[in-house]
Tab-separated table of C-alpha atoms in Angstrom:
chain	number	residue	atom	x	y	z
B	1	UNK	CA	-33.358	30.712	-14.304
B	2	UNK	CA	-31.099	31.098	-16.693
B	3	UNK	CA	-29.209	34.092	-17.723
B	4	UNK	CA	-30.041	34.469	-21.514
B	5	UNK	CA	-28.006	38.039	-21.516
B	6	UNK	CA	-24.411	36.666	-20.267
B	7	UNK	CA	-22.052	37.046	-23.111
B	8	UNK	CA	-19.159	35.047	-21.004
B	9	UNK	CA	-21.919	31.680	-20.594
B	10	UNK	CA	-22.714	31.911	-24.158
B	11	UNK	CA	-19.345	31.966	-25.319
B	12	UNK	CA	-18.425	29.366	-23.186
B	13	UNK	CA	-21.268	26.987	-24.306
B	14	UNK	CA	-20.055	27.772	-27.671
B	15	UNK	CA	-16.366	26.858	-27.087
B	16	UNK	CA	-16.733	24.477	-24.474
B	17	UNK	CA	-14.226	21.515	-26.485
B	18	UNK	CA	-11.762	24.492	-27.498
B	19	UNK	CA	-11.296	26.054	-24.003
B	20	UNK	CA	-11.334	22.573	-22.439
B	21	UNK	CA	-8.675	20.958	-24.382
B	22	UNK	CA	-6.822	24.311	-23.959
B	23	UNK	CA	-6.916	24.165	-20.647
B	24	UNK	CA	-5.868	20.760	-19.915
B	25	UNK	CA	-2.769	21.652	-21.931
B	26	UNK	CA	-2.492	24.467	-20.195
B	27	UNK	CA	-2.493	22.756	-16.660
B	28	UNK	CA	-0.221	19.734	-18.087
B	29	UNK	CA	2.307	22.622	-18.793
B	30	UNK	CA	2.084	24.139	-15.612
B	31	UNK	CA	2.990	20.765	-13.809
B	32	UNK	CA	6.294	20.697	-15.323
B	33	UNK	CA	6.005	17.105	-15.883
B	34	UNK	CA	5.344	16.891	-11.601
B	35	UNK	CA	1.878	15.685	-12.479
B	36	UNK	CA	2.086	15.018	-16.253
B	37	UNK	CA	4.105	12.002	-15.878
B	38	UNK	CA	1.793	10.347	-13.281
B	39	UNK	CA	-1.903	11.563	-14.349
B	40	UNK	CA	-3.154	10.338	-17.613
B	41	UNK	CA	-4.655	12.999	-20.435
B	42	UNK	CA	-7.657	11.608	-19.805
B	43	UNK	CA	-7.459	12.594	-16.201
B	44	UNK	CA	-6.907	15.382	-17.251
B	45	UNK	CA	-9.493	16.045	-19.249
B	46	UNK	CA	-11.991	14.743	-16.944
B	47	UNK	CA	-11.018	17.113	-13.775
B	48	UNK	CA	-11.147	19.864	-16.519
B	49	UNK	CA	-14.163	18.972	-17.816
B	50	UNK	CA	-15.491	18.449	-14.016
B	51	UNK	CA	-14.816	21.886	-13.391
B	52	UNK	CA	-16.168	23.307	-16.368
B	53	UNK	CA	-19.288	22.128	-15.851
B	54	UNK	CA	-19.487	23.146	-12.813
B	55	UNK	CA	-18.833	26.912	-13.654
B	56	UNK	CA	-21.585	26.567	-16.548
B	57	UNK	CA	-23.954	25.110	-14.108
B	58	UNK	CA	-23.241	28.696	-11.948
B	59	UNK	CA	-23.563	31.084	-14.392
B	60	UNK	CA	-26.397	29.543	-15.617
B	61	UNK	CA	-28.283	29.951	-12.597
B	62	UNK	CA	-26.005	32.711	-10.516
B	63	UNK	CA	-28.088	32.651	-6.941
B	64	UNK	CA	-27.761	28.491	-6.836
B	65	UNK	CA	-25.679	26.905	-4.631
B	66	UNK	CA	-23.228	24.529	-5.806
B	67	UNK	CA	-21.164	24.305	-2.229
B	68	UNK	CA	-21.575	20.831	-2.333
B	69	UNK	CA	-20.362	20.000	-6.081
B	70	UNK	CA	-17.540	22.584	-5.531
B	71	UNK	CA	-16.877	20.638	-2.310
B	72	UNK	CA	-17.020	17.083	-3.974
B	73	UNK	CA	-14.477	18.457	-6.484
B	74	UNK	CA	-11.966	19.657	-4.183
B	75	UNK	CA	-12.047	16.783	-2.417
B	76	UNK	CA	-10.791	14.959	-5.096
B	77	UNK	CA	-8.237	17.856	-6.687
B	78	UNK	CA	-6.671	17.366	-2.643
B	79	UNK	CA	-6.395	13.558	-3.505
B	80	UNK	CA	-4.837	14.326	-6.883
B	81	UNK	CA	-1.818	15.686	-4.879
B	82	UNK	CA	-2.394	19.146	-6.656
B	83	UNK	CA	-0.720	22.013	-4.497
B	84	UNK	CA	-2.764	25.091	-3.996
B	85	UNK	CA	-0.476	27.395	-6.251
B	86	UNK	CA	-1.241	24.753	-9.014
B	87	UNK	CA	-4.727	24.883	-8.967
B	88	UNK	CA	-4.434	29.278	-8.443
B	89	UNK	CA	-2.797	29.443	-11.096
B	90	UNK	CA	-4.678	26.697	-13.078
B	91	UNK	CA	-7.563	28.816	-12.879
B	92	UNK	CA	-5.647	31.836	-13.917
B	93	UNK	CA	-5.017	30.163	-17.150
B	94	UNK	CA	-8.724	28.957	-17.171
B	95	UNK	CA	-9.854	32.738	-16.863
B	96	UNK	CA	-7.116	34.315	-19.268
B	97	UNK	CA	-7.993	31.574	-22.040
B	98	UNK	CA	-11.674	32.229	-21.882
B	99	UNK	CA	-11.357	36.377	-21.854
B	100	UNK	CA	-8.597	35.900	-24.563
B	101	UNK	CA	-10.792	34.139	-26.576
B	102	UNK	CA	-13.890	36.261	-25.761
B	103	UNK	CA	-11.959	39.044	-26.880
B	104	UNK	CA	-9.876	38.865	-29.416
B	105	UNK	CA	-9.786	41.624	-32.055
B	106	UNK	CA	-12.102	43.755	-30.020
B	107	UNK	CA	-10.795	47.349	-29.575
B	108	UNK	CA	-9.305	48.179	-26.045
B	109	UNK	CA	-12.768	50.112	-24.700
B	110	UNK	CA	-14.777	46.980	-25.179
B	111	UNK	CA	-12.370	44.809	-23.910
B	112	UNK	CA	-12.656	46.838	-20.754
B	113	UNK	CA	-16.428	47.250	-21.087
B	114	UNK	CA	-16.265	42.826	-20.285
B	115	UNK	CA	-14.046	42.622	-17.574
B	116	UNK	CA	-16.918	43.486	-15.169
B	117	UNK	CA	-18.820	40.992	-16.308
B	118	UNK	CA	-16.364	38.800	-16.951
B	119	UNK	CA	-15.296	39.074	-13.091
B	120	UNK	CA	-18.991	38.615	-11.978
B	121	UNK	CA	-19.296	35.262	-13.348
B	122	UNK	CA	-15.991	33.743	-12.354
B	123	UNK	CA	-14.794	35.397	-9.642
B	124	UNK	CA	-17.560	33.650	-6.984
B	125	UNK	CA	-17.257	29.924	-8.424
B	126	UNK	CA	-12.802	30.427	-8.798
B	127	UNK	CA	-13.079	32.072	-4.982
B	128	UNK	CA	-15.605	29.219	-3.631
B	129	UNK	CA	-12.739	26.520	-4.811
B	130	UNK	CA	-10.202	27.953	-3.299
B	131	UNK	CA	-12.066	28.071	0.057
B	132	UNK	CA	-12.933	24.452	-0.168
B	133	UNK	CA	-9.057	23.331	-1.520
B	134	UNK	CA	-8.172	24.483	1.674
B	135	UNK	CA	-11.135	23.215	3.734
B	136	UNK	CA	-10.524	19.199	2.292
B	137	UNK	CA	-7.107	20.268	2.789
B	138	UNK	CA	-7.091	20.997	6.426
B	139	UNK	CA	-9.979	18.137	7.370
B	140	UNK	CA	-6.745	15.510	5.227
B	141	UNK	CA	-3.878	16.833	7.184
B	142	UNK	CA	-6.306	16.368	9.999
B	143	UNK	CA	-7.087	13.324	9.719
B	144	UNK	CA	-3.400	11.856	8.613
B	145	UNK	CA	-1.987	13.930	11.546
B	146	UNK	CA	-4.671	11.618	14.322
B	147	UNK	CA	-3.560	8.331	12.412
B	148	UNK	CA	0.489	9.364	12.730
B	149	UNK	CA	-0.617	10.272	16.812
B	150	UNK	CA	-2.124	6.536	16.947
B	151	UNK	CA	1.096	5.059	15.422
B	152	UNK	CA	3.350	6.948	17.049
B	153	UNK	CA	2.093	5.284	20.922
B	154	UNK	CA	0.546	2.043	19.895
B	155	UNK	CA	-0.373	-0.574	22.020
B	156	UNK	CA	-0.247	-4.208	20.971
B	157	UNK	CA	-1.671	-7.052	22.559
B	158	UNK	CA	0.771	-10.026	22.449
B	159	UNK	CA	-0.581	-12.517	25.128
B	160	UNK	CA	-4.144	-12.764	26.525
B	161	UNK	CA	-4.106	-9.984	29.162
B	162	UNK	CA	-0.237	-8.959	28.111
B	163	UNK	CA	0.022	-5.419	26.163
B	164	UNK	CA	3.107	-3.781	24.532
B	165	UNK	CA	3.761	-0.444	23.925
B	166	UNK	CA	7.002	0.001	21.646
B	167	UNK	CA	7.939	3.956	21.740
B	168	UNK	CA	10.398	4.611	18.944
B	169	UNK	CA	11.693	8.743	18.573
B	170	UNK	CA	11.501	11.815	20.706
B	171	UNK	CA	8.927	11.840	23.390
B	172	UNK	CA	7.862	15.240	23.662
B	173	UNK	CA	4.236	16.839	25.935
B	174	UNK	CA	2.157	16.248	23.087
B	175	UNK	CA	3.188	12.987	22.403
B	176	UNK	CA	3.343	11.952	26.135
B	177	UNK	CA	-0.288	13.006	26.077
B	178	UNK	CA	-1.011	10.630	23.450
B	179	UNK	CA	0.904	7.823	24.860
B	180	UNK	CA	-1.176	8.152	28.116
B	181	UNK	CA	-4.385	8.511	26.049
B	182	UNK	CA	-3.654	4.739	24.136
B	183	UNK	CA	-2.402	3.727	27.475
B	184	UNK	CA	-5.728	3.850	29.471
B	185	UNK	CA	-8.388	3.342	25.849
B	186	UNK	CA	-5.622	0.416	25.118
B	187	UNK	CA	-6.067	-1.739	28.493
B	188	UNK	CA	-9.487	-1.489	29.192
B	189	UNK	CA	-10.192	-2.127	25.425
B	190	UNK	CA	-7.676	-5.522	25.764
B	191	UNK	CA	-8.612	-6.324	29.019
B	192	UNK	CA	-4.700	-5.956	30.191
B	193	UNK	CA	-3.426	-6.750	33.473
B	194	UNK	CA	0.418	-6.083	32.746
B	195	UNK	CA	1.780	-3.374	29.962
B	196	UNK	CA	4.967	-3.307	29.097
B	197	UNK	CA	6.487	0.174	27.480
B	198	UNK	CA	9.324	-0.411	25.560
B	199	UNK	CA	12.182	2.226	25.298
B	200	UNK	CA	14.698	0.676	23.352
B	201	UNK	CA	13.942	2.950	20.327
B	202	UNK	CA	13.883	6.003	23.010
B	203	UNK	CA	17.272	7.929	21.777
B	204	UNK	CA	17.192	9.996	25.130
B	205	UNK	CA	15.287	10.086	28.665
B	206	UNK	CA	15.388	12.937	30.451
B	207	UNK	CA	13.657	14.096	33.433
B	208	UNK	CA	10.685	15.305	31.183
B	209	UNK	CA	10.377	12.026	29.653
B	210	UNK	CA	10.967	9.888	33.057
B	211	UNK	CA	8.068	11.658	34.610
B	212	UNK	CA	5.859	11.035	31.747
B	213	UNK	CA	6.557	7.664	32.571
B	214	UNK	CA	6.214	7.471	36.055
B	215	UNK	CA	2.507	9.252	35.030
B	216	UNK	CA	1.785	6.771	32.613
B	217	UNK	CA	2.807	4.129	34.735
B	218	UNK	CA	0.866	5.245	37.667
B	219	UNK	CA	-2.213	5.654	35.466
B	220	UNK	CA	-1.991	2.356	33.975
B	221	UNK	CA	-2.028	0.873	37.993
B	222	UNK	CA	-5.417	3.440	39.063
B	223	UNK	CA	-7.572	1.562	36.213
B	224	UNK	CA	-6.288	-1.730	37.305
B	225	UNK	CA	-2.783	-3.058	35.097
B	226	UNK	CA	0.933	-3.090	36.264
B	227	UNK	CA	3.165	-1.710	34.116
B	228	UNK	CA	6.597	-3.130	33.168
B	229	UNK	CA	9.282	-0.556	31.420
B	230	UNK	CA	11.613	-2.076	29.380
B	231	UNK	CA	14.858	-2.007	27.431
B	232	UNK	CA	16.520	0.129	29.282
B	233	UNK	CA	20.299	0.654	27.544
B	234	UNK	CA	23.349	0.915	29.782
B	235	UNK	CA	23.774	4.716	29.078
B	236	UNK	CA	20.174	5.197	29.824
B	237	UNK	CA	20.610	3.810	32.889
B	238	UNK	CA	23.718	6.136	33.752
B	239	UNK	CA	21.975	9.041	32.670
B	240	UNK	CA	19.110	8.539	34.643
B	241	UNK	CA	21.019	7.761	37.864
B	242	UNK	CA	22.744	11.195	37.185
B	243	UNK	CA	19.499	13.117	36.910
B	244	UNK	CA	18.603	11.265	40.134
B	245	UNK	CA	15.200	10.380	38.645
B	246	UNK	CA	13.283	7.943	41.096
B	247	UNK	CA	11.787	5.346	39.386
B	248	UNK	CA	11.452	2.792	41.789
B	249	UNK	CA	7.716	2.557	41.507
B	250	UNK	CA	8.145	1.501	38.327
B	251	UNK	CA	8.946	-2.582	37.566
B	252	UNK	CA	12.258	-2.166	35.161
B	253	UNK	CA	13.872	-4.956	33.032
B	254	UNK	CA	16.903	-4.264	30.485
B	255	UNK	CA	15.432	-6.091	27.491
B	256	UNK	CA	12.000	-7.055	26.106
B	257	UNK	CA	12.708	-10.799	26.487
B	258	UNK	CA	13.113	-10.457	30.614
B	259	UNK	CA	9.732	-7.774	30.201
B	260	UNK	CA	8.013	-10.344	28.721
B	261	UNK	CA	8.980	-13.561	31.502
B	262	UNK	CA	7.827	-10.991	34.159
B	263	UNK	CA	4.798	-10.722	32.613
B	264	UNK	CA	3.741	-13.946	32.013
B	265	UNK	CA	4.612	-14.527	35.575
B	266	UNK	CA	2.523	-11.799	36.687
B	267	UNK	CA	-0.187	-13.312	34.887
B	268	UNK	CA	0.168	-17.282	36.493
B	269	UNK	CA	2.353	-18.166	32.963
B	270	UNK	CA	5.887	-19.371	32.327
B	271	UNK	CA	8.197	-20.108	29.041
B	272	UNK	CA	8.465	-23.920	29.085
B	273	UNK	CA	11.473	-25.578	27.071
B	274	UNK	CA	9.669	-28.885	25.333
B	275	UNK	CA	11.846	-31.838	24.990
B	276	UNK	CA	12.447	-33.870	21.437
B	277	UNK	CA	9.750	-36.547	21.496
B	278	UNK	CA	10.974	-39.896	21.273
Protein backbone atom coordinates (compact mmCIF):
# COMPACT_ATOMS: atom_id res chain seq x y z
CA UNK A 1 0.00 0.00 0.00
CA UNK A 2 1.25 3.00 -0.62
CA UNK A 3 2.74 5.48 1.67
CA UNK A 4 0.60 8.69 1.09
CA UNK A 5 2.62 10.48 4.19
CA UNK A 6 6.37 10.15 2.71
CA UNK A 7 7.55 13.59 1.95
CA UNK A 8 10.94 12.07 0.22
CA UNK A 9 8.40 9.73 -2.47
CA UNK A 10 6.37 12.71 -3.12
CA UNK A 11 9.08 14.89 -3.88
CA UNK A 12 10.62 12.49 -5.89
CA UNK A 13 7.49 11.80 -8.05
CA UNK A 14 7.42 15.44 -8.41
CA UNK A 15 11.03 15.88 -9.65
CA UNK A 16 11.56 12.69 -11.14
CA UNK A 17 13.06 14.40 -14.87
CA UNK A 18 15.09 17.05 -12.68
CA UNK A 19 16.85 14.59 -10.29
CA UNK A 20 17.26 12.10 -13.16
CA UNK A 21 18.97 14.22 -15.62
CA UNK A 22 20.97 15.51 -12.58
CA UNK A 23 22.08 12.49 -11.79
CA UNK A 24 23.20 11.13 -14.97
CA UNK A 25 25.38 14.24 -15.13
CA UNK A 26 26.37 13.66 -12.02
CA UNK A 27 27.59 9.99 -12.66
CA UNK A 28 29.08 11.08 -16.26
CA UNK A 29 31.28 13.45 -14.07
CA UNK A 30 32.29 11.02 -11.72
CA UNK A 31 33.66 8.67 -14.55
CA UNK A 32 36.19 11.11 -15.51
CA UNK A 33 35.59 10.40 -19.04
CA UNK A 34 36.52 6.30 -17.96
CA UNK A 35 32.93 5.54 -18.85
CA UNK A 36 31.73 8.76 -20.56
CA UNK A 37 33.64 8.17 -23.61
CA UNK A 38 32.37 4.57 -24.13
CA UNK A 39 28.59 4.66 -22.74
CA UNK A 40 26.19 6.76 -24.63
CA UNK A 41 23.86 9.59 -22.66
CA UNK A 42 21.25 7.59 -23.38
CA UNK A 43 22.78 4.76 -21.47
CA UNK A 44 23.01 6.74 -19.19
CA UNK A 45 19.90 7.86 -18.74
CA UNK A 46 18.37 4.57 -18.98
CA UNK A 47 20.51 2.81 -15.99
CA UNK A 48 19.49 6.06 -14.12
CA UNK A 49 16.18 5.92 -14.89
CA UNK A 50 16.30 1.94 -14.15
CA UNK A 51 17.28 2.67 -10.81
CA UNK A 52 14.99 5.31 -10.09
CA UNK A 53 12.23 3.44 -10.61
CA UNK A 54 13.19 0.98 -8.78
CA UNK A 55 13.62 3.12 -5.52
CA UNK A 56 10.00 4.66 -6.26
CA UNK A 57 8.63 1.24 -6.62
CA UNK A 58 10.20 0.68 -2.72
CA UNK A 59 9.10 3.48 -1.08
CA UNK A 60 5.96 3.14 -2.48
CA UNK A 61 5.32 -0.05 -0.98
CA UNK A 62 8.29 -0.28 1.89
CA UNK A 63 7.65 -4.18 3.12
CA UNK A 64 7.85 -5.45 -0.85
CA UNK A 65 10.53 -7.21 -2.05
CA UNK A 66 12.30 -6.08 -4.98
CA UNK A 67 15.52 -8.63 -4.50
CA UNK A 68 14.97 -9.76 -7.77
CA UNK A 69 14.71 -6.27 -9.77
CA UNK A 70 17.63 -5.01 -7.57
CA UNK A 71 19.35 -8.26 -8.63
CA UNK A 72 18.48 -7.93 -12.44
CA UNK A 73 19.99 -4.42 -12.20
CA UNK A 74 23.20 -5.25 -10.78
CA UNK A 75 23.67 -7.74 -13.01
CA UNK A 76 23.80 -5.50 -15.67
CA UNK A 77 25.70 -2.33 -13.73
CA UNK A 78 28.61 -5.55 -13.30
CA UNK A 79 28.42 -5.88 -17.19
CA UNK A 80 28.67 -2.11 -17.63
CA UNK A 81 32.26 -2.46 -16.21
CA UNK A 82 31.20 0.00 -13.34
CA UNK A 83 33.64 -0.47 -10.25
CA UNK A 84 32.03 -0.64 -6.90
CA UNK A 85 33.42 2.85 -5.66
CA UNK A 86 31.61 4.23 -8.83
CA UNK A 87 28.39 3.05 -8.19
CA UNK A 88 29.01 4.05 -3.91
CA UNK A 89 29.57 7.01 -4.72
CA UNK A 90 27.00 7.29 -7.61
CA UNK A 91 24.46 6.80 -5.13
CA UNK A 92 25.98 9.31 -2.82
CA UNK A 93 25.33 11.87 -5.40
CA UNK A 94 21.83 10.27 -6.01
CA UNK A 95 21.02 10.79 -2.17
CA UNK A 96 22.75 14.34 -1.74
CA UNK A 97 20.83 15.66 -4.98
CA UNK A 98 17.48 14.49 -3.78
CA UNK A 99 17.94 15.86 0.12
CA UNK A 100 19.50 19.05 -1.48
CA UNK A 101 16.67 19.55 -3.40
CA UNK A 102 14.15 18.45 -0.71
CA UNK A 103 15.64 20.95 1.35
CA UNK A 104 16.65 23.85 0.17
CA UNK A 105 15.87 27.09 2.05
CA UNK A 106 14.53 25.16 4.97
CA UNK A 107 16.04 26.32 8.32
CA UNK A 108 18.74 23.94 9.87
CA UNK A 109 16.07 22.18 12.58
CA UNK A 110 13.92 20.96 9.76
CA UNK A 111 16.54 19.96 7.71
CA UNK A 112 17.50 17.69 10.55
CA UNK A 113 13.88 16.85 11.39
CA UNK A 114 14.16 14.82 7.39
CA UNK A 115 17.21 13.09 7.62
CA UNK A 116 15.44 10.25 9.52
CA UNK A 117 13.17 9.85 7.11
CA UNK A 118 15.14 10.57 4.50
CA UNK A 119 17.55 7.58 5.67
CA UNK A 120 14.50 5.21 6.08
CA UNK A 121 13.60 5.28 2.56
CA UNK A 122 16.98 5.04 0.92
CA UNK A 123 19.14 3.54 3.06
CA UNK A 124 17.47 -0.30 2.54
CA UNK A 125 17.10 -0.07 -1.44
CA UNK A 126 21.13 1.91 -1.71
CA UNK A 127 22.32 -1.06 0.95
CA UNK A 128 20.35 -4.00 -1.02
CA UNK A 129 22.50 -2.82 -4.33
CA UNK A 130 25.46 -2.87 -2.91
CA UNK A 131 24.95 -6.45 -1.60
CA UNK A 132 23.93 -7.66 -4.98
CA UNK A 133 27.01 -5.50 -6.98
CA UNK A 134 29.04 -7.69 -5.13
CA UNK A 135 26.98 -10.91 -5.33
CA UNK A 136 26.88 -10.67 -9.63
CA UNK A 137 30.28 -9.63 -8.97
CA UNK A 138 31.65 -12.64 -7.28
CA UNK A 139 29.20 -15.33 -9.32
CA UNK A 140 31.34 -13.16 -12.87
CA UNK A 141 34.77 -13.52 -11.49
CA UNK A 142 33.51 -16.99 -10.80
CA UNK A 143 32.58 -17.94 -13.65
CA UNK A 144 35.55 -16.18 -15.89
CA UNK A 145 38.01 -17.67 -13.31
CA UNK A 146 36.44 -21.76 -14.35
CA UNK A 147 36.66 -20.70 -18.16
CA UNK A 148 40.58 -19.31 -17.68
CA UNK A 149 41.07 -23.03 -15.52
CA UNK A 150 39.59 -24.81 -18.82
CA UNK A 151 41.98 -22.83 -21.11
CA UNK A 152 44.73 -22.94 -19.19
CA UNK A 153 44.91 -27.32 -19.51
CA UNK A 154 42.98 -27.93 -22.65
CA UNK A 155 42.81 -30.94 -24.42
CA UNK A 156 42.42 -31.09 -28.18
CA UNK A 157 41.57 -33.87 -30.24
CA UNK A 158 43.70 -33.87 -33.45
CA UNK A 159 43.32 -37.48 -34.88
CA UNK A 160 40.51 -40.00 -34.21
CA UNK A 161 41.60 -41.47 -30.84
CA UNK A 162 44.85 -38.91 -30.72
CA UNK A 163 44.51 -36.00 -27.93
CA UNK A 164 46.85 -33.00 -27.27
CA UNK A 165 47.35 -31.21 -24.37
CA UNK A 166 49.56 -27.96 -25.04
CA UNK A 167 50.60 -26.50 -21.39
CA UNK A 168 51.90 -22.98 -21.90
CA UNK A 169 53.12 -20.94 -18.26
CA UNK A 170 53.82 -21.94 -14.73
CA UNK A 171 52.40 -25.19 -13.59
CA UNK A 172 51.63 -24.73 -10.13
CA UNK A 173 49.14 -27.48 -7.46
CA UNK A 174 46.14 -25.82 -8.51
CA UNK A 175 46.74 -25.88 -11.94
CA UNK A 176 48.21 -29.47 -11.92
CA UNK A 177 44.84 -30.31 -10.41
CA UNK A 178 43.13 -28.95 -13.29
CA UNK A 179 45.33 -30.43 -15.84
CA UNK A 180 44.59 -33.93 -14.33
CA UNK A 181 40.86 -33.05 -14.10
CA UNK A 182 40.71 -32.28 -18.31
CA UNK A 183 43.05 -35.14 -18.53
CA UNK A 184 40.69 -37.99 -17.38
CA UNK A 185 36.88 -35.82 -18.48
CA UNK A 186 39.08 -35.15 -21.86
CA UNK A 187 39.82 -38.97 -22.91
CA UNK A 188 36.90 -40.66 -21.99
CA UNK A 189 34.85 -37.75 -23.54
CA UNK A 190 37.20 -38.26 -27.03
CA UNK A 191 37.48 -41.72 -26.76
CA UNK A 192 41.56 -41.33 -26.65
CA UNK A 193 43.91 -44.07 -26.68
CA UNK A 194 47.25 -41.93 -26.80
CA UNK A 195 47.60 -38.15 -25.19
CA UNK A 196 50.26 -36.29 -25.83
CA UNK A 197 51.21 -33.26 -23.19
CA UNK A 198 53.13 -30.79 -24.68
CA UNK A 199 55.79 -28.77 -22.66
CA UNK A 200 57.37 -26.68 -25.04
CA UNK A 201 55.64 -23.54 -23.61
CA UNK A 202 56.67 -25.00 -19.95
CA UNK A 203 59.45 -22.17 -18.95
CA UNK A 204 60.66 -24.53 -16.05
CA UNK A 205 60.18 -28.29 -14.71
CA UNK A 206 61.02 -28.96 -11.52
CA UNK A 207 60.54 -31.83 -9.35
CA UNK A 208 56.99 -30.45 -8.39
CA UNK A 209 56.04 -30.21 -11.89
CA UNK A 210 57.75 -33.71 -13.06
CA UNK A 211 55.68 -35.51 -10.53
CA UNK A 212 52.56 -33.90 -11.60
CA UNK A 213 53.39 -35.44 -14.67
CA UNK A 214 54.33 -38.72 -13.84
CA UNK A 215 50.57 -38.50 -11.90
CA UNK A 216 48.93 -37.36 -14.82
CA UNK A 217 50.56 -39.73 -16.89
CA UNK A 218 49.86 -42.64 -14.74
CA UNK A 219 46.20 -41.59 -14.52
CA UNK A 220 45.75 -41.21 -18.09
CA UNK A 221 47.13 -45.26 -18.38
CA UNK A 222 44.45 -46.55 -15.16
CA UNK A 223 41.34 -45.32 -17.42
CA UNK A 224 42.82 -46.88 -20.43
CA UNK A 225 45.23 -44.15 -22.81
CA UNK A 226 49.11 -43.95 -23.05
CA UNK A 227 50.46 -40.87 -22.66
CA UNK A 228 53.26 -39.31 -24.77
CA UNK A 229 55.21 -36.06 -23.19
CA UNK A 230 56.59 -33.93 -25.54
CA UNK A 231 58.90 -31.09 -26.48
CA UNK A 232 61.20 -31.51 -24.18
CA UNK A 233 64.10 -28.54 -24.70
CA UNK A 234 67.77 -29.42 -24.28
CA UNK A 235 68.04 -27.47 -20.92
CA UNK A 236 64.98 -29.20 -19.74
CA UNK A 237 66.45 -32.21 -20.27
CA UNK A 238 69.74 -31.21 -18.27
CA UNK A 239 67.82 -29.93 -15.56
CA UNK A 240 65.86 -32.80 -15.08
CA UNK A 241 68.78 -35.27 -15.20
CA UNK A 242 70.26 -33.02 -12.37
CA UNK A 243 67.20 -33.27 -10.16
CA UNK A 244 67.48 -37.01 -10.89
CA UNK A 245 63.74 -37.10 -11.66
CA UNK A 246 62.76 -40.68 -13.02
CA UNK A 247 60.65 -40.47 -15.74
CA UNK A 248 61.12 -43.51 -17.45
CA UNK A 249 57.53 -44.59 -17.22
CA UNK A 250 56.74 -41.94 -19.16
CA UNK A 251 57.06 -42.26 -23.37
CA UNK A 252 59.29 -38.88 -24.12
CA UNK A 253 59.92 -37.31 -27.59
CA UNK A 254 61.84 -33.82 -28.07
CA UNK A 255 59.32 -32.21 -30.43
CA UNK A 256 55.58 -32.43 -31.23
CA UNK A 257 56.25 -33.70 -34.78
CA UNK A 258 58.14 -37.12 -33.37
CA UNK A 259 54.94 -37.06 -30.45
CA UNK A 260 52.71 -37.12 -33.06
CA UNK A 261 54.50 -40.26 -35.48
CA UNK A 262 54.49 -42.22 -32.14
CA UNK A 263 51.12 -41.78 -31.87
CA UNK A 264 49.80 -42.60 -34.95
CA UNK A 265 51.88 -45.65 -34.64
CA UNK A 266 50.44 -46.50 -31.44
CA UNK A 267 47.21 -46.28 -32.99
CA UNK A 268 47.98 -48.82 -36.36
CA UNK A 269 48.70 -45.22 -38.50
CA UNK A 270 51.72 -43.84 -40.33
CA UNK A 271 52.65 -40.37 -42.27
CA UNK A 272 52.78 -41.50 -45.92
CA UNK A 273 54.79 -39.22 -48.48
CA UNK A 274 52.36 -39.30 -51.85
CA UNK A 275 54.16 -39.18 -55.06
CA UNK A 276 53.35 -36.45 -58.06
CA UNK A 277 50.77 -38.24 -60.20
CA UNK A 278 51.71 -38.67 -63.62
Amino acid sequence: MKDASNPVLDFVLAHQNEILNEWKDSLKDLGDQKYSNILSDQVFLNTCNEYLQILISYMKNPGSDQTEKVSDYAHRVVQLGWSLKYISEGLKQLSLIIFTKMTDGLPEAEKMKMVWEFDKSLSPINNELIHQYAASWERTVSLQKIALQELSAPLIPIFENITIMPLVGTIDTERAKQIMENLLTGVVKHRAQVVLIDITGVPVVDTMVAHHIIQASEAVRLVGAKCLLVGIRPEIAQTIVNLGIDLSQVITKNSLQKGMEAALEMTNRQIVEMGDSQ
